Amino acid sequence: MVVGVLALQGSFNEHVAALRRLGVKGVEIRKPEQLQNVSSLIIPGGESTTMAKLAEYHNLFPALREFVKTGKPVWGTCAGLIFLADKAIGQKTGGQELIGGIDCTVHRNYFGSQIQSFEAELSVPELVSKEGGPETFRGVFIRAPAVLEVGPGVEVLAEYPVSSTSVLYSSSAVQIQEENALPEKKVIVAVKQGNLLGTAFHPELTSDTRWHSYFMKMGSEAQEESPSSIVPVGGVDPSFNEKARIDLPIYQ
Amino acid sequence: MAGTGVVAVYGNGAITETKKSPFSVKVGLAQMLRGGVIMDVVNPEQARIAEEAGACAVMALERVPADIRAQGGVARMSDPQLIKEIKQSVTIPVMAKARIGHFVEAQILEAIGIDYVDESEVLTPADEENHINKHNFRIPFVCGCRNLGEALRRIREGAAMIRTKGEAGTGNVIEAVRHVRSVMGDIRLLRNMDDDEVFTFAKKIAAPYDLVMQTKQLGRLPVVQFAAGGVATPADAALMMQLGCDGVFVGSGVFKSGDPARRARAIVQAVTHYSDPDMLAEVSCGLGEAMVGINLNDKKVERFANRSE
C-alpha cells in the first residue's frame, strides 16, 4: 500500500514519518502524474494559501478533484481539511481554490493567531472504538480551522467546546459570506464523509499513530477489490537521489 | 522512540517548562512553516503581494535590512500600528523583529497578537550580554545563529525556531552558506562522536549538554531550522534547502529586485522543488534584475552577524 502525501509545503515530512512507524511507505506528491501511483492521499498541515498557489501553478487541482471523485481515501489535516471542505470562510481577499468533497463549512484560523494556538485532550469515541488506546487524543491546534456546520452525510468524529462569548478572529481581509448569528457551544474538529477524513488538529505532531492507522484502515477497505498497487518504477523519483533526511522527532 | 531511555524529546520541559504555553505548541507553528518562504514586507501592499506569491508567512518591518545598512542609525522595533495594518491585510502568519535583549519590545509584539517574534541582529542590539528569556512568553521566537553552539544556546533560552544569520541585506549568500555548513558540519561531527566525548564538545561549543546530547541522538537540531541572510535568487533558495534547511527567509531579496511579484513566486517554487533542476531552471528564467547586493570583501561593511553571541 502506497500512501501519497502532498508535499508542496508544510508538515509532509511528519506525516511520512508517522506512516513509516506503521510500516507504510509514504510518497511525496508534487505533480499531478504522481497521483496515479498512490492508493490514498494525505494533505498535510501548513499554510493553505501557499499550498493553493503551488497547486494552481502545477495544475494539481483538477487531478486532486479527480482523485477525490474516484473514491480513493483522502485525509486532510488542518490546511488539508480546508482544501477538502466544500465551503470555506475567513479566506484571504480573492479567496482560494478548494478541492471540495466534504459537505461542510470550515472557518480558517477559527481560534485566532499563534497566541491562541493550544493543545487539548479530545474525546474521540469513534477512533477509540476502532483503534483502542486511551479515551482521549492529544489534539495540537496550530492556528487551526474549525468546522462550523456539516451536511447530512457527514460523520462528526470530534468536537471542541468554545465559550459563546469568545472573540473570533477577524480582520478586514475576512470575507464572511454568511452571518454567524448563533453562538457556538461546540465546534467540530474532525469529520468523515465516505472515504474522506478531515481533522482540524495535527495528529502528525504527536507520537499517537491512531489516526494514521484509522486512515490506513479506510484505505484497505476501499482496496478490497482492486489489485495491489505497484510501486512506480518509471519516471524520476526525486527521493532516490536525495540523501535520507533526518527529521524532527514526534512528540511524546 | 518511546520508552527507550533516550534523552527527552519535546514536551518534557527539561529545565524551564513554562506554564504559559507548552513548547510543543510553539514549535508546532514552525513545523507548519516548513518547506515555505517567509518574506520581509514593509507595508500592507507588499504583504498582499507576498501572500499572493505563496509566502507561508510575512515578516513585518519598517525598513528591509538593505535599507537599514544604507541609512544607518539605530534600528528599532517597528511602529506597532504598521504591524497591525500588515496583520489585517493578510491571513498568513505575521512575524516582527525585536532588538536582541529587548524584552519589552517583545512584550509589545506579543500584545498586538502577531504570530512570531524574531529576536534579530539586524536591529541594533539592546543588550550586549543577554538575550531575551523567551520562556517567559506565550509567543514563539525565532533566533539567528552562526554555528551549532549559538543555535543550542538560543534554544535553551526558549527559541522555538532557528534561522542562520547570514549577512542580512547584502544579497550575498556566502555567509548564510558558511553558517549552515558550520551547523550541519558540527552535527555530523557530533553524530559520530563517542558519547563520552560529548561533555567536552559541549564545553567547547559553549552549549547546554542536554541539548547537545539531544541533537546527537536526533541527528539534527531539535527545532525547525530556516536559512536567512542574503538569499536573492531561486537558486540561492534551493541551495539552502539542499544544504539541509527546512525553509527560507527572504528579506531585501524580493522587494529590492526588479520584479518582486515574479521573483517571490519563483523563490516559493524553488523551495518546493529544490531538488528538481528542470523546475529550478524554468522558474529562474526571465526574472528581471536581482537586488544588486554588497560584496563582503569590502572591510567597511558592518557585520550584523557578529553583533551577538
XYZ file of C-alpha atoms in Angstrom:
561
model
C 0.000 0.000 0.000
C 1.493 3.281 -1.005
C 0.166 6.442 0.520
C 0.773 9.749 -1.178
C 1.466 12.840 0.905
C 1.010 16.173 -0.817
C 4.457 17.715 -0.435
C 4.045 21.284 -1.611
C 4.668 22.802 1.821
C 4.028 22.122 5.470
C 4.230 19.083 7.666
C 4.561 16.417 4.985
C 7.757 15.033 6.495
C 5.942 14.491 9.768
C 3.199 12.510 8.036
C 5.738 10.384 6.178
C 7.494 9.705 9.478
C 4.236 8.698 11.175
C 3.422 6.360 8.283
C 6.881 4.867 8.488
C 6.248 3.991 12.114
C 3.264 1.983 10.949
C 5.373 0.299 8.299
C 3.702 2.094 5.425
C 5.554 3.791 2.619
C 4.719 7.447 2.116
C 5.463 9.078 -1.223
C 5.841 12.843 -1.643
C 3.474 14.218 -4.262
C 4.313 17.442 -6.075
C 2.986 16.852 -9.582
C -0.321 15.523 -10.957
C 1.236 12.445 -12.629
C 2.441 11.185 -9.288
C -1.142 10.811 -8.067
C -1.660 7.877 -10.399
C 0.691 5.694 -8.429
C -0.811 6.015 -4.977
C -3.831 4.399 -3.444
C -4.629 7.114 -0.907
C -3.589 10.659 -0.163
C -2.814 12.788 2.870
C -2.934 16.560 2.609
C -0.753 17.851 5.441
C -0.990 20.888 7.658
C 0.797 24.045 6.613
C -0.210 27.299 5.049
C -3.269 26.643 2.894
C -2.806 29.786 0.772
C 0.760 28.723 -0.072
C -0.315 25.206 -0.959
C -3.185 26.526 -3.068
C -0.837 28.773 -5.040
C 1.608 25.988 -5.688
C -1.158 23.533 -6.565
C -2.638 26.032 -9.013
C 0.684 26.543 -10.713
C 1.152 22.820 -11.261
C -2.420 22.266 -12.343
C -2.906 19.943 -9.415
C -6.479 20.905 -8.604
C -8.147 19.003 -11.454
C -6.044 15.938 -10.660
C -6.857 16.212 -6.947
C -10.569 16.595 -7.597
C -10.435 13.583 -9.884
C -8.664 11.618 -7.146
C -11.413 12.501 -4.677
C -14.131 11.587 -7.194
C -12.722 8.115 -7.762
C -13.477 7.456 -4.125
C -9.901 6.870 -3.020
C -9.292 7.744 0.629
C -8.058 11.256 1.305
C -7.185 12.729 4.704
C -6.697 16.445 5.261
C -5.163 17.801 8.468
C -5.697 21.469 9.280
C -4.876 23.146 5.936
C -5.801 19.857 4.290
C -9.224 19.974 5.940
C -9.741 23.430 4.444
C -8.994 22.053 0.996
C -11.419 19.164 1.353
C -14.290 21.309 2.575
C -16.947 22.346 0.122
C -17.051 25.827 1.602
C -14.536 27.953 3.483
C -14.841 31.310 5.182
C -12.076 33.505 6.556
C -10.156 33.344 3.318
C -7.746 35.947 2.017
C -9.026 38.667 -0.296
C -9.871 36.984 -3.531
C -10.433 33.650 -1.868
C -8.517 30.476 -2.520
C -9.243 27.411 -4.555
C -10.539 24.322 -2.795
C -10.704 20.698 -3.774
C -14.026 20.065 -2.053
C -15.627 16.766 -1.190
C -16.708 17.031 2.420
C -20.084 18.700 2.712
C -19.221 21.213 5.424
C -18.289 24.821 6.050
C -14.877 25.422 7.504
C -13.620 28.649 9.107
C -9.914 29.330 8.618
C -7.903 30.446 11.645
C -11.030 29.970 13.737
C -9.294 30.160 17.075
C -7.090 33.119 16.185
C -3.426 33.619 15.573
C -0.487 31.738 17.058
C -1.033 33.062 20.567
C -4.368 31.296 20.596
C -2.860 28.000 19.453
C -3.233 25.270 22.020
C -3.264 21.597 22.852
C -6.345 19.855 24.120
C -7.407 16.381 25.110
C -10.191 15.485 22.726
C -12.816 12.891 23.311
C -12.744 10.601 20.281
C -15.227 7.770 20.795
C -15.276 6.601 17.173
C -11.492 6.400 16.992
C -11.265 4.564 20.291
C -13.862 2.023 19.213
C -11.884 1.236 16.048
C -8.339 1.645 17.304
C -8.459 1.200 21.044
C -6.000 3.057 23.211
C -6.681 5.895 25.659
C -10.105 7.504 25.733
C -8.772 10.874 24.668
C -6.464 12.064 21.934
C -3.953 14.874 22.347
C -5.022 17.373 19.727
C -2.461 20.005 18.739
C -4.257 23.051 17.325
C -1.972 25.447 15.472
C -3.831 28.443 14.023
C -6.451 25.821 13.465
C -9.644 25.964 11.446
C -12.932 24.670 12.750
C -15.935 23.158 11.031
C -18.944 25.332 11.637
C -21.616 23.191 10.085
C -21.888 19.865 8.354
C -24.264 18.366 5.839
C -26.358 15.284 6.491
C -23.877 12.752 5.109
C -21.002 13.823 7.316
C -19.933 11.944 10.430
C -18.625 14.078 13.300
C -15.670 12.395 14.966
C -14.564 15.024 17.483
C -15.708 18.335 18.846
C -14.168 21.085 20.898
C -16.082 23.337 23.281
C -15.759 27.075 22.839
C -17.277 29.733 25.024
C -20.029 31.569 23.196
C -18.535 34.905 24.186
C -15.090 34.215 22.782
C -13.911 36.743 20.228
C -13.420 35.120 16.864
C -10.514 36.083 14.683
C -11.473 38.948 12.498
C -9.640 41.043 10.014
C -10.609 43.309 7.192
C -9.486 40.647 4.763
C -12.003 38.120 6.034
C -14.917 37.648 3.705
C -17.768 36.398 5.820
C -20.265 35.049 3.381
C -22.911 34.251 5.914
C -23.763 35.534 9.340
C -22.725 33.512 12.342
C -25.592 34.626 14.489
C -25.794 31.645 16.796
C -23.088 31.465 19.466
C -21.339 28.106 19.121
C -21.079 25.932 22.172
C -19.006 23.293 20.458
C -17.191 23.374 17.168
C -16.465 20.334 15.117
C -12.820 19.451 14.703
C -12.860 16.071 12.997
C -15.169 14.866 10.238
C -15.558 11.918 7.927
C -17.617 11.540 4.801
C -17.315 8.328 2.852
C -13.619 7.931 2.191
C -12.747 11.485 3.103
C -11.351 12.274 6.522
C -10.645 15.719 7.922
C -9.053 16.834 11.194
C -8.501 20.418 12.308
C -5.665 19.353 14.606
C -2.326 17.687 13.845
C -2.001 14.007 14.692
C 1.302 14.038 12.820
C 2.804 16.250 15.524
C 2.216 13.632 18.209
C 3.505 10.125 18.674
C -0.039 8.757 18.754
C -0.460 6.979 15.441
C -4.104 6.005 15.874
C -5.429 8.467 13.327
C -2.899 7.291 10.767
C -3.855 3.722 11.474
C -7.563 4.626 11.219
C -6.874 6.239 7.849
C -4.942 3.186 6.658
C -7.934 1.017 7.521
C -10.152 3.292 5.435
C -7.698 2.707 2.638
C -7.635 -1.044 2.922
C -11.428 -1.263 2.966
C -11.511 0.607 -0.329
C -8.810 -1.612 -1.734
C -10.565 -4.931 -1.344
C -11.489 -5.316 -4.985
C -8.623 -3.533 -6.708
C -5.314 -5.291 -7.339
C -2.388 -4.481 -5.106
C -0.749 -1.277 -6.187
C 2.643 -1.449 -7.771
C 5.288 0.964 -6.579
C 6.227 3.158 -9.567
C 9.356 2.275 -11.491
C 9.249 4.782 -14.320
C 9.916 8.472 -14.053
C 12.303 10.362 -11.865
C 11.847 9.557 -8.225
C 13.489 12.533 -6.562
C 13.857 10.767 -3.243
C 16.167 8.307 -4.925
C 18.975 10.787 -5.322
C 18.453 12.670 -2.116
C 20.286 11.678 0.983
C 17.876 10.392 3.563
C 16.758 13.437 5.503
C 16.949 13.128 9.207
C 13.803 14.557 10.598
C 12.261 16.135 13.651
C 11.033 13.784 16.326
C 7.446 13.145 17.074
C 6.227 14.439 20.386
C 5.764 12.054 23.244
C 11.274 6.118 20.250
C 9.046 5.851 23.283
C 10.496 4.336 26.410
C 13.976 3.668 25.073
C 15.606 5.638 27.864
C 16.551 8.256 25.335
C 17.061 11.873 26.346
C 13.680 13.577 26.377
C 12.109 14.809 23.208
C 9.558 17.596 23.203
C 7.075 18.295 25.898
C 9.104 17.117 28.840
C 10.093 20.623 29.846
C 13.597 19.694 30.895
C 14.527 22.745 32.843
C 12.196 25.602 32.230
C 8.819 24.304 31.176
C 6.745 27.375 31.023
C 3.242 27.480 32.387
C 2.342 29.909 29.675
C 2.230 27.605 26.703
C 3.799 24.266 26.046
C 6.937 24.334 23.968
C 5.369 21.821 21.626
C 2.707 24.327 20.560
C 5.376 26.959 19.895
C 7.391 24.571 17.778
C 4.211 23.322 16.112
C 3.768 26.531 14.164
C 7.359 26.367 12.948
C 6.702 22.859 11.718
C 3.749 24.157 9.736
C 6.037 26.692 8.073
C 8.418 24.038 6.790
C 9.051 23.979 3.086
C 7.917 27.560 2.859
C 9.273 31.031 2.285
C 8.944 33.900 4.741
C 9.253 37.332 3.173
C 10.096 40.746 4.585
C 7.389 43.333 3.876
C 7.160 46.998 4.826
C 3.532 47.783 4.058
C 0.176 46.032 3.559
C 0.512 46.131 -0.215
C 3.778 44.236 -0.172
C 2.226 41.812 2.301
C -0.566 41.053 -0.142
C 1.920 40.544 -2.950
C 3.807 38.113 -0.746
C 0.641 36.218 0.176
C -0.406 36.018 -3.479
C 3.001 34.717 -4.431
C 2.677 31.861 -1.955
C 4.691 33.035 1.037
C 3.865 30.969 4.094
C 4.368 33.944 6.419
C 5.478 37.577 6.296
C 7.977 39.481 8.426
C 6.636 42.974 9.049
C 9.163 45.756 9.419
C 9.698 49.423 8.653
C 12.916 49.036 6.706
C 14.339 45.995 4.994
C 17.914 45.127 6.051
C 19.396 46.573 2.854
C 17.877 49.939 3.744
C 18.983 49.704 7.356
C 22.519 49.259 6.064
C 22.235 52.124 3.637
C 20.648 54.566 6.071
C 22.458 53.659 9.256
C 21.327 54.996 12.591
C 19.737 52.895 15.282
C 17.284 50.294 14.001
C 14.485 49.523 16.457
C 11.199 47.625 16.576
C 8.724 48.898 14.001
C 5.714 51.004 14.813
C 3.020 48.619 16.126
C 0.453 50.451 14.012
C 2.275 49.397 10.869
C 2.493 45.822 12.079
C -1.213 45.800 12.904
C -2.055 47.094 9.442
C 0.036 44.395 7.844
C -1.566 41.763 10.049
C -5.008 42.896 8.986
C -4.187 42.721 5.325
C -3.214 39.043 5.164
C -4.403 35.719 6.521
C -0.984 34.086 6.741
C 1.134 34.285 9.902
C 2.837 37.593 10.634
C 6.217 37.932 12.304
C 8.043 41.028 13.519
C 11.505 41.846 14.812
C 12.545 42.891 18.289
C 16.009 44.008 19.319
C 18.275 41.467 20.952
C 17.670 41.544 24.698
C 14.787 44.000 24.466
C 12.115 42.018 26.223
C 9.690 44.920 26.388
C 9.638 45.213 22.616
C 8.818 41.525 22.643
C 6.031 42.100 25.180
C 4.550 44.758 22.931
C 4.696 42.498 19.917
C 3.038 39.743 21.898
C 0.331 42.177 22.983
C -0.579 43.102 19.425
C -1.115 39.455 18.696
C 1.313 38.610 15.939
C 2.436 35.043 15.460
C 6.196 35.057 15.917
C 8.903 37.377 17.201
C 12.297 37.451 15.528
C 14.983 38.449 18.035
C 17.104 39.928 15.334
C 20.706 41.031 14.965
C 19.568 43.172 12.040
C 18.198 45.661 14.556
C 20.626 47.399 16.867
C 21.087 45.158 19.912
C 19.636 46.474 23.158
C 21.614 44.166 25.416
C 25.137 43.231 24.571
C 25.378 40.375 27.032
C 21.969 38.743 27.285
C 19.200 37.640 25.018
C 15.528 37.698 25.947
C 14.332 34.919 28.222
C 11.923 33.524 25.694
C 10.368 31.078 28.129
C 8.511 33.964 29.721
C 6.397 34.482 26.668
C 3.464 32.723 25.076
C 4.557 33.923 21.675
C 7.217 31.802 19.997
C 10.570 33.245 18.986
C 12.909 32.706 16.085
C 16.587 33.483 16.631
C 19.638 33.569 14.423
C 22.774 31.522 14.722
C 26.172 31.187 13.098
C 27.110 27.827 14.485
C 25.743 24.932 16.491
C 26.709 26.376 19.859
C 24.788 29.571 19.246
C 21.770 27.672 17.966
C 21.602 25.498 21.067
C 22.112 28.456 23.397
C 19.153 30.204 21.790
C 17.052 27.054 22.043
C 17.868 26.710 25.725
C 16.754 30.319 26.181
C 13.461 29.275 24.630
C 13.672 29.856 20.894
C 11.196 27.660 19.053
C 12.748 28.129 15.629
C 16.246 28.850 14.424
C 17.496 30.570 11.309
C 21.016 31.167 10.094
C 22.142 34.742 10.492
C 23.845 35.026 7.147
C 24.647 38.611 6.347
C 21.264 40.281 6.002
C 20.737 42.991 3.444
C 23.729 42.127 1.312
C 22.125 39.828 -1.237
C 25.234 37.751 -0.767
C 24.554 34.195 0.279
C 28.132 33.368 1.235
C 27.654 33.954 4.935
C 24.398 32.010 5.140
C 26.123 29.084 3.472
C 29.019 29.404 5.897
C 26.659 29.297 8.841
C 24.597 26.376 7.589
C 27.701 24.367 6.804
C 29.036 25.163 10.234
C 25.880 23.950 11.965
C 25.480 20.875 9.780
C 29.176 20.116 9.979
C 29.148 20.206 13.758
C 26.088 17.975 13.813
C 27.795 15.469 11.524
C 30.823 15.533 13.792
C 28.625 15.093 16.821
C 26.763 12.132 15.398
C 29.905 10.115 15.008
C 31.403 11.102 18.299
C 31.776 8.773 21.224
C 29.196 9.566 23.918
C 31.935 10.171 26.465
C 33.390 12.925 24.361
C 30.180 14.905 24.237
C 30.845 16.597 27.584
C 33.981 18.235 26.288
C 32.356 19.043 22.966
C 29.503 20.778 24.765
C 32.021 22.796 26.715
C 33.902 23.653 23.562
C 30.901 24.973 21.707
C 29.544 26.564 24.899
C 26.167 24.876 24.615
C 23.995 23.103 27.216
C 24.959 19.451 27.478
C 21.390 18.129 27.384
C 20.638 19.867 24.095
C 23.940 18.726 22.613
C 23.070 15.154 23.530
C 19.560 15.539 22.144
C 20.996 16.902 18.894
C 23.354 13.963 18.714
C 20.526 11.491 19.089
C 18.210 13.236 16.657
C 20.930 13.857 14.114
C 19.614 17.374 13.597
C 18.657 20.468 15.549
C 15.699 19.819 17.853
C 13.765 22.644 16.212
C 12.959 23.747 12.695
C 15.883 25.459 11.026
C 15.448 28.023 8.264
C 18.031 29.761 6.158
C 18.279 33.534 6.167
C 20.605 36.306 5.171
C 21.371 37.179 1.574
C 19.029 34.895 -0.361
C 18.324 36.742 -3.600
C 17.511 34.192 -6.288
C 15.602 30.917 -6.651
C 18.941 29.164 -6.991
C 20.056 30.586 -3.646
C 16.874 29.356 -2.016
C 17.240 25.864 -3.480
C 20.890 25.801 -2.416
C 19.921 26.440 1.195
C 17.250 23.732 1.026
C 19.686 21.223 -0.420
C 22.185 22.064 2.280
C 19.618 20.874 4.786
C 17.427 23.771 5.852
C 13.707 23.395 6.378
C 12.737 26.649 4.690
C 13.945 30.083 3.717
C 13.617 33.707 4.848
C 13.932 36.224 2.057
C 14.356 39.814 3.136
C 15.632 42.512 0.852
C 15.951 39.942 -1.914
C 12.327 40.143 -3.037
C 11.225 43.743 -2.828
C 14.563 45.240 -3.786
C 14.557 43.326 -7.054
C 13.263 44.464 -10.445
C 10.049 42.390 -10.463
C 9.146 41.478 -6.879
C 5.924 39.539 -7.502
C 7.556 37.351 -10.092
C 10.704 36.773 -8.091
C 8.668 35.967 -4.995
C 6.693 33.318 -6.883
C 9.868 31.893 -8.342
C 11.509 31.579 -4.939
C 8.420 29.854 -3.499
C 8.536 27.355 -6.369
C 12.244 26.844 -5.914
C 11.824 25.933 -2.257
C 9.126 23.368 -3.054
C 11.050 21.828 -5.939
C 14.508 22.335 -4.580
C 15.902 19.092 -5.903
C 14.377 19.290 -9.357
C 16.842 21.129 -11.614
C 14.444 21.321 -14.560
C 11.884 23.086 -12.406
C 14.564 25.383 -10.987
C 15.757 26.289 -14.461
C 12.220 27.068 -15.507
C 11.490 29.357 -12.593
C 14.810 31.166 -12.861
C 14.106 32.338 -16.406
C 13.110 35.903 -17.129
C 13.030 37.160 -13.562
C 14.418 40.591 -14.261
C 17.041 42.172 -12.089
C 18.046 40.694 -8.793
C 18.969 43.045 -5.971
C 22.433 44.451 -6.559
C 23.844 43.429 -3.226
C 27.098 44.035 -1.429
C 30.355 42.221 -1.860
C 31.619 41.222 1.543
C 35.280 41.620 0.633
C 34.822 45.287 1.470
C 36.067 45.665 5.035
C 33.839 48.647 5.700
C 30.680 46.546 5.524
C 29.288 46.122 9.019
C 28.865 42.500 10.014
C 25.449 42.218 11.650
C 26.053 38.557 12.346
C 28.902 39.314 14.729
C 26.786 41.569 16.913
C 25.767 38.842 19.299
C 26.997 35.523 20.515
